[in-house]
CSV table of C-alpha atoms and ligand atoms in Angstrom, one decimal:
chain,number,residue,atom,x,y,z
A,1,MET,CA,5.2,12.6,-16.1
A,2,PRO,CA,8.0,11.3,-13.9
A,3,TYR,CA,6.0,10.6,-10.7
A,4,LYS,CA,3.4,8.3,-12.2
A,5,ALA,CA,5.3,5.1,-11.3
A,6,ALA,CA,4.5,5.6,-7.6
A,7,MET,CA,4.8,2.9,-5.1
A,8,PRO,CA,1.7,1.4,-3.7
A,9,GLU,CA,0.8,2.9,-0.3
A,10,LEU,CA,-1.9,2.0,2.2
A,11,PRO,CA,-4.9,3.0,0.0
A,12,GLU,CA,-3.6,1.1,-3.1
A,13,VAL,CA,-3.0,-2.0,-1.0
A,14,GLU,CA,-6.4,-1.7,0.6
A,15,THR,CA,-7.9,-1.4,-2.9
A,16,VAL,CA,-6.0,-4.5,-4.0
A,17,ARG,CA,-7.3,-6.3,-0.9
A,18,ARG,CA,-10.9,-5.4,-1.8
A,19,GLY,CA,-10.4,-6.4,-5.4
A,20,LEU,CA,-8.9,-9.8,-4.3
A,21,LEU,CA,-11.8,-10.7,-2.0
A,22,PRO,CA,-14.3,-11.9,-4.6
A,23,ALA,CA,-11.7,-14.2,-6.3
A,24,LEU,CA,-9.8,-15.5,-3.3
A,25,ALA,CA,-11.7,-15.2,0.0
A,26,GLY,CA,-13.5,-18.5,0.8
A,27,GLN,CA,-11.7,-20.3,-2.1
A,28,GLN,CA,-9.3,-23.2,-1.9
A,29,ILE,CA,-5.8,-22.6,-3.3
A,30,ARG,CA,-5.6,-25.6,-5.6
A,31,LYS,CA,-2.2,-25.1,-7.1
A,32,VAL,CA,0.8,-22.8,-6.6
A,33,LEU,CA,3.4,-22.1,-9.2
A,34,VAL,CA,6.6,-20.4,-8.2
A,35,ARG,CA,8.6,-19.4,-11.2
A,36,ARG,CA,11.1,-17.2,-9.5
A,37,SER,CA,11.8,-17.2,-5.7
A,38,ASP,CA,14.5,-14.4,-5.4
A,39,LEU,CA,12.1,-11.7,-4.3
A,40,ARG,CA,12.9,-9.1,-1.6
A,41,ILE,CA,13.0,-12.0,0.8
A,42,PRO,CA,13.3,-15.4,-0.8
A,43,VAL,CA,10.1,-17.4,-1.3
A,44,PRO,CA,10.4,-20.3,1.1
A,45,ALA,CA,11.3,-23.6,-0.6
A,46,ASP,CA,8.1,-25.3,0.9
A,47,PHE,CA,5.8,-22.3,-0.1
A,48,ALA,CA,3.7,-24.2,-2.7
A,49,ARG,CA,3.6,-27.4,-0.6
A,50,ARG,CA,2.4,-25.6,2.5
A,51,LEU,CA,-0.2,-23.5,0.7
A,52,GLU,CA,-1.7,-26.0,-1.7
A,53,GLY,CA,-5.1,-27.4,-0.6
A,54,ARG,CA,-5.7,-24.7,1.9
A,55,ARG,CA,-8.8,-22.5,2.0
A,56,VAL,CA,-8.5,-18.8,2.3
A,57,THR,CA,-10.7,-17.7,5.2
A,58,GLY,CA,-10.2,-13.9,4.9
A,59,ILE,CA,-7.9,-11.2,3.6
A,60,GLY,CA,-6.6,-8.5,5.9
A,61,ARG,CA,-4.1,-5.8,5.7
A,62,ARG,CA,-1.4,-4.5,8.1
A,63,GLY,CA,0.3,-1.3,6.8
A,64,LYS,CA,1.3,-2.0,3.2
A,65,TYR,CA,1.1,-5.8,3.7
A,66,LEU,CA,-1.8,-8.1,2.6
A,67,LEU,CA,-2.5,-10.9,4.9
A,68,ALA,CA,-4.5,-13.8,3.5
A,69,SER,CA,-5.6,-16.1,6.4
A,70,CYS,CA,-5.8,-19.7,5.4
A,71,ASP,CA,-7.3,-22.6,7.3
A,72,GLY,CA,-4.9,-24.4,9.7
A,73,GLY,CA,-3.5,-21.0,11.1
A,74,LEU,CA,-1.3,-20.2,8.2
A,75,THR,CA,-1.1,-16.7,6.7
A,76,LEU,CA,0.1,-15.8,3.2
A,77,VAL,CA,1.9,-12.5,3.5
A,78,ILE,CA,2.1,-10.3,0.4
A,79,HIS,CA,3.9,-7.0,-0.2
A,80,LEU,CA,3.8,-5.3,-3.5
A,81,GLY,CA,7.1,-3.5,-3.0
A,82,MET,CA,7.8,-0.8,-5.6
A,83,SER,CA,6.4,-2.4,-8.7
A,84,GLY,CA,4.4,-5.5,-7.6
A,85,ARG,CA,1.0,-6.2,-9.1
A,86,LEU,CA,-1.7,-8.8,-8.6
A,87,THR,CA,-3.8,-9.7,-11.6
A,88,ILE,CA,-6.8,-12.0,-11.7
A,89,HIS,CA,-7.5,-14.1,-14.7
A,90,GLY,CA,-10.6,-16.2,-15.5
A,91,PRO,CA,-12.6,-18.3,-15.3
A,92,ASP,CA,-15.5,-17.1,-17.4
A,93,SER,CA,-18.1,-19.0,-15.4
A,94,ALA,CA,-20.2,-16.5,-13.4
A,95,GLY,CA,-20.4,-19.0,-10.5
A,96,ALA,CA,-16.7,-18.5,-9.7
A,97,ARG,CA,-17.2,-14.9,-8.7
A,98,PRO,CA,-14.1,-13.2,-10.1
A,99,GLY,CA,-16.9,-11.3,-11.8
A,100,ARG,CA,-15.8,-8.3,-13.8
A,101,PHE,CA,-12.1,-9.1,-13.0
A,102,ALA,CA,-12.3,-12.2,-15.2
A,103,HIS,CA,-10.1,-12.0,-18.2
A,104,PRO,CA,-8.8,-14.6,-20.5
A,105,ALA,CA,-5.5,-16.1,-19.3
A,106,PRO,CA,-2.5,-15.0,-21.4
A,107,LEU,CA,0.8,-16.8,-21.4
A,108,PRO,CA,3.0,-16.0,-18.3
A,109,GLY,CA,5.1,-12.9,-18.8
A,110,PRO,CA,8.8,-12.6,-17.7
A,111,HIS,CA,7.9,-10.9,-14.5
A,112,ASP,CA,5.0,-13.2,-13.5
A,113,HIS,CA,6.8,-14.8,-10.6
A,114,ILE,CA,4.1,-16.5,-8.6
A,115,GLU,CA,0.6,-17.9,-9.5
A,116,LEU,CA,-2.2,-19.1,-7.3
A,117,LEU,CA,-4.8,-21.2,-8.9
A,118,THR,CA,-8.1,-21.4,-7.0
A,119,GLY,CA,-10.6,-24.2,-6.9
A,120,PRO,CA,-13.1,-22.5,-9.3
A,121,GLY,CA,-10.2,-21.9,-11.7
A,122,ALA,CA,-9.2,-18.3,-11.2
A,123,ARG,CA,-5.5,-17.5,-11.6
A,124,ILE,CA,-4.1,-14.9,-9.4
A,125,VAL,CA,-0.7,-13.8,-10.7
A,126,PHE,CA,1.9,-11.8,-8.8
A,127,SER,CA,4.2,-9.9,-11.1
A,128,ASP,CA,7.0,-7.6,-10.0
A,129,HIS,CA,9.7,-6.5,-12.4
A,130,ARG,CA,11.9,-4.9,-9.7
A,131,ARG,CA,11.4,-7.7,-7.2
A,132,PHE,CA,11.2,-5.5,-4.1
A,133,GLY,CA,7.9,-7.2,-3.3
A,134,LEU,CA,7.5,-10.4,-1.5
A,135,MET,CA,5.2,-13.4,-0.9
A,136,THR,CA,5.9,-15.5,2.2
A,137,LEU,CA,4.2,-17.6,4.8
A,138,ALA,CA,3.8,-17.0,8.5
A,139,GLU,CA,1.9,-18.7,11.4
A,140,GLU,CA,-1.0,-16.5,12.1
A,141,ALA,CA,-0.5,-16.8,15.9
A,142,SER,CA,3.1,-15.5,15.6
A,143,LEU,CA,2.3,-12.5,13.3
A,144,PRO,CA,2.7,-9.8,16.0
A,145,GLN,CA,6.2,-11.1,16.8
A,146,HIS,CA,7.1,-11.6,13.1
A,147,PRO,CA,10.2,-9.6,12.0
A,148,LEU,CA,8.1,-7.8,9.4
A,149,PHE,CA,5.5,-6.6,11.9
A,150,LYS,CA,7.0,-6.6,15.3
A,151,GLN,CA,8.2,-3.0,15.2
A,152,MET,CA,5.5,-1.7,12.9
A,153,GLY,CA,3.8,1.5,14.0
A,154,PRO,CA,0.0,1.9,14.5
A,155,GLU,CA,-2.6,1.6,11.7
A,156,PRO,CA,-3.5,5.2,10.8
A,157,LEU,CA,-7.1,4.2,10.2
A,158,GLY,CA,-7.4,2.1,13.4
A,159,PRO,CA,-9.4,3.3,16.4
A,160,ASP,CA,-6.2,3.7,18.5
A,161,PHE,CA,-4.6,6.3,16.1
A,162,THR,CA,-5.3,9.4,18.2
A,163,PRO,CA,-3.5,12.8,18.2
A,164,ALA,CA,-2.0,11.7,21.6
A,165,LEU,CA,-0.6,8.5,20.1
A,166,LEU,CA,0.8,10.4,17.1
A,167,ALA,CA,2.4,12.9,19.4
A,168,ALA,CA,4.0,10.1,21.4
A,169,ARG,CA,5.4,8.5,18.3
A,170,LEU,CA,6.9,11.9,17.1
A,171,ARG,CA,8.2,13.0,20.5
A,172,GLY,CA,11.9,13.8,20.7
A,173,LYS,CA,12.5,13.1,17.0
A,174,ASP,CA,15.1,15.3,15.4
A,175,THR,CA,14.3,14.2,11.9
A,176,PRO,CA,12.1,16.3,9.5
A,177,LEU,CA,8.4,15.6,9.8
A,178,LYS,CA,8.4,14.1,6.3
A,179,ALA,CA,11.0,11.5,7.1
A,180,ALA,CA,9.3,10.6,10.4
A,181,LEU,CA,6.0,9.9,8.8
A,182,LEU,CA,7.6,7.8,6.1
A,183,ASP,CA,9.1,5.6,8.8
A,184,GLN,CA,6.9,2.6,9.2
A,185,HIS,CA,7.8,2.3,12.9
A,186,VAL,CA,6.1,5.7,13.5
A,187,VAL,CA,2.9,5.1,11.5
A,188,ALA,CA,2.2,2.1,9.2
A,189,GLY,CA,1.3,2.4,5.6
A,190,LEU,CA,2.2,5.9,4.6
A,191,GLY,CA,4.5,6.6,1.6
A,192,ASN,CA,5.7,9.6,-0.3
A,193,ILE,CA,2.4,10.7,-1.8
A,194,TYR,CA,0.1,10.5,1.1
A,195,VAL,CA,2.7,12.1,3.5
A,196,CYS,CA,3.0,15.1,1.1
A,197,GLU,CA,-0.8,15.3,0.9
A,198,ALA,CA,-1.4,15.0,4.6
A,199,LEU,CA,1.2,17.6,5.5
A,200,PHE,CA,-0.4,20.0,3.0
A,201,ARG,CA,-3.9,19.4,4.6
A,202,ALA,CA,-2.4,19.9,8.1
A,203,GLY,CA,-0.6,23.1,7.0
A,204,LEU,CA,2.8,21.7,8.2
A,205,SER,CA,6.1,22.0,6.4
A,206,PRO,CA,7.7,18.6,5.5
A,207,GLU,CA,11.0,20.2,6.7
A,208,ARG,CA,9.8,21.0,10.2
A,209,ARG,CA,11.4,19.0,13.0
A,210,ALA,CA,9.1,16.1,13.9
A,211,GLY,CA,9.6,16.5,17.6
A,212,SER,CA,8.5,20.2,17.5
A,213,LEU,CA,4.8,19.4,17.0
A,214,ARG,CA,2.5,20.4,19.8
A,215,GLY,CA,-1.2,20.4,20.6
A,216,LYS,CA,-3.4,21.6,17.8
A,217,SER,CA,-0.8,20.8,15.1
A,218,THR,CA,-0.8,17.2,16.1
A,219,VAL,CA,-4.6,17.1,16.1
A,220,ARG,CA,-4.6,18.6,12.6
A,221,LEU,CA,-1.9,16.1,11.3
A,222,ALA,CA,-3.7,13.0,12.7
A,223,GLU,CA,-6.9,14.2,11.1
A,224,ALA,CA,-5.2,15.0,7.8
A,225,ILE,CA,-3.6,11.6,7.7
A,226,LYS,CA,-6.9,9.8,8.2
A,227,THR,CA,-8.7,12.1,5.7
A,228,VAL,CA,-6.2,11.7,2.8
A,229,LEU,CA,-6.2,7.9,3.3
A,230,GLU,CA,-10.0,7.6,3.5
A,231,GLU,CA,-10.5,9.7,0.4
A,232,ALA,CA,-7.9,7.7,-1.5
A,233,ILE,CA,-9.5,4.4,-0.5
A,234,GLU,CA,-12.8,5.8,-1.7
A,235,ALA,CA,-11.3,6.8,-5.0
A,236,GLY,CA,-9.7,3.3,-5.3
A,237,GLY,CA,-13.1,1.8,-4.6
A,238,SER,CA,-14.7,3.7,-7.4
A,239,THR,CA,-12.0,2.5,-9.7
A,240,LEU,CA,-12.7,-1.0,-8.6
A,241,ARG,CA,-16.4,-0.6,-9.4
A,242,ASP,CA,-15.6,0.7,-12.8
A,243,TYR,CA,-12.8,-1.7,-13.4
A,244,ALA,CA,-12.4,-2.3,-17.1
A,245,LYS,CA,-8.7,-2.6,-17.5
A,246,ALA,CA,-7.9,-5.2,-20.1
A,247,ASP,CA,-5.3,-7.1,-18.0
A,248,GLY,CA,-7.3,-7.4,-14.8
A,249,SER,CA,-4.6,-5.8,-12.6
A,250,LEU,CA,-5.7,-4.4,-9.3
A,251,GLY,CA,-5.0,-1.5,-7.1
A,252,TYR,CA,-3.5,1.4,-9.1
A,253,PHE,CA,-5.8,4.4,-9.7
A,254,GLN,CA,-5.5,8.0,-10.7
A,255,ASN,CA,-6.1,10.2,-7.8
A,256,GLU,CA,-6.4,14.0,-7.5
A,257,PHE,CA,-3.4,15.2,-5.6
A,258,ARG,CA,-3.2,18.8,-4.2
A,259,VAL,CA,0.6,19.1,-4.0
A,260,TYR,CA,2.1,15.8,-5.0
A,261,ALA,CA,3.8,16.1,-8.4
A,262,ARG,CA,2.4,19.7,-8.8
A,263,ALA,CA,5.7,21.6,-8.5
A,264,GLY,CA,5.4,25.0,-10.2
A,265,GLU,CA,1.6,25.0,-10.1
A,266,GLU,CA,-0.4,27.5,-8.1
A,267,CYS,CA,-1.5,26.4,-4.7
A,268,SER,CA,-5.1,25.2,-4.6
A,269,SER,CA,-5.9,26.9,-1.2
A,270,PRO,CA,-8.3,29.7,-1.9
A,271,GLY,CA,-6.5,33.1,-1.8
A,272,CYS,CA,-3.0,31.6,-1.3
A,273,GLY,CA,-1.5,32.3,-4.8
A,274,ALA,CA,1.9,30.8,-3.9
A,275,THR,CA,3.6,28.2,-6.1
A,276,ILE,CA,4.0,24.6,-5.1
A,277,LYS,CA,7.6,23.8,-4.4
A,278,ARG,CA,9.6,20.6,-4.8
A,279,VAL,CA,12.4,19.9,-2.4
A,280,VAL,CA,14.5,16.7,-2.2
A,281,GLN,CA,14.6,15.1,1.3
A,282,SER,CA,16.5,11.8,1.7
A,283,ASN,CA,16.5,11.3,-2.0
A,284,ARG,CA,12.7,11.6,-2.3
A,285,SER,CA,10.8,14.5,-3.7
A,286,SER,CA,8.6,16.5,-1.3
A,287,PHE,CA,6.0,18.8,-2.6
A,288,HIS,CA,4.6,21.6,-0.5
A,289,CYS,CA,3.2,25.1,-0.4
A,290,PRO,CA,5.7,27.4,1.3
A,291,ARG,CA,2.9,29.8,2.3
A,292,CYS,CA,0.3,27.3,3.6
A,293,GLN,CA,2.7,24.9,5.3
A,294,ARG,CA,4.8,26.0,8.3
B,1,ZN,ZN1,-0.8,27.7,-0.4
């Protein structure tokens, strides 16, 4: 199936965050190995030196970025890009709490670019064969002004994400709704899959002009965005609980999509009977039901 290699979106990143917590939160980063620094933005030359010896006090998320807060006001910023993965290895001792994510440590693979070794001996490996992901450092206090976050739109699961706010972000936009929602300046964290799913739930065509949404449509869309993300996070959480993958990698899970990658199949809305259609918008596949979505 050609759509399997999907990029991580907000729910996958959130699942990775939750999976990392037991191995990394509260732990000291004892050693940092940088094998390759030419990621989407170069890994800073002093990356290992600044990070080694710090304790991770918490792991947050902003859009598709993971933010590991360290003592001394430093934040480790991680983005998985298109193909990035975080894998936790060892140790086997139960006291270290990587728990069921503990796996024997293999030799580093050709795409294992960065490794964090924690005090209790867990190895957290960042691999990314396409290298669109990144790991960098930022001062926690300056994160809101940081180039990666300064222009970022609201968190769709945050308390401020109301239909009125969504309407304001879409107002006057001539782009198709699909493109507007993929724009991280409009809403943070959405990608191709969850935009397709949210538009289906809201009954809105991906090709509709973004600025044309009014009243109830905006309410439906804001609710649909929250619902698809919450359901996916829940599905990711259940994957984490059952995690048995031999390599310990986090965050990718099989979800049930209603339109995504279902071109040619019958629409799942009761009584609809139409066929899910695929259209290409700005080089990305959009899937929608031409009858349910207007
Ligand atoms: Zn339909």
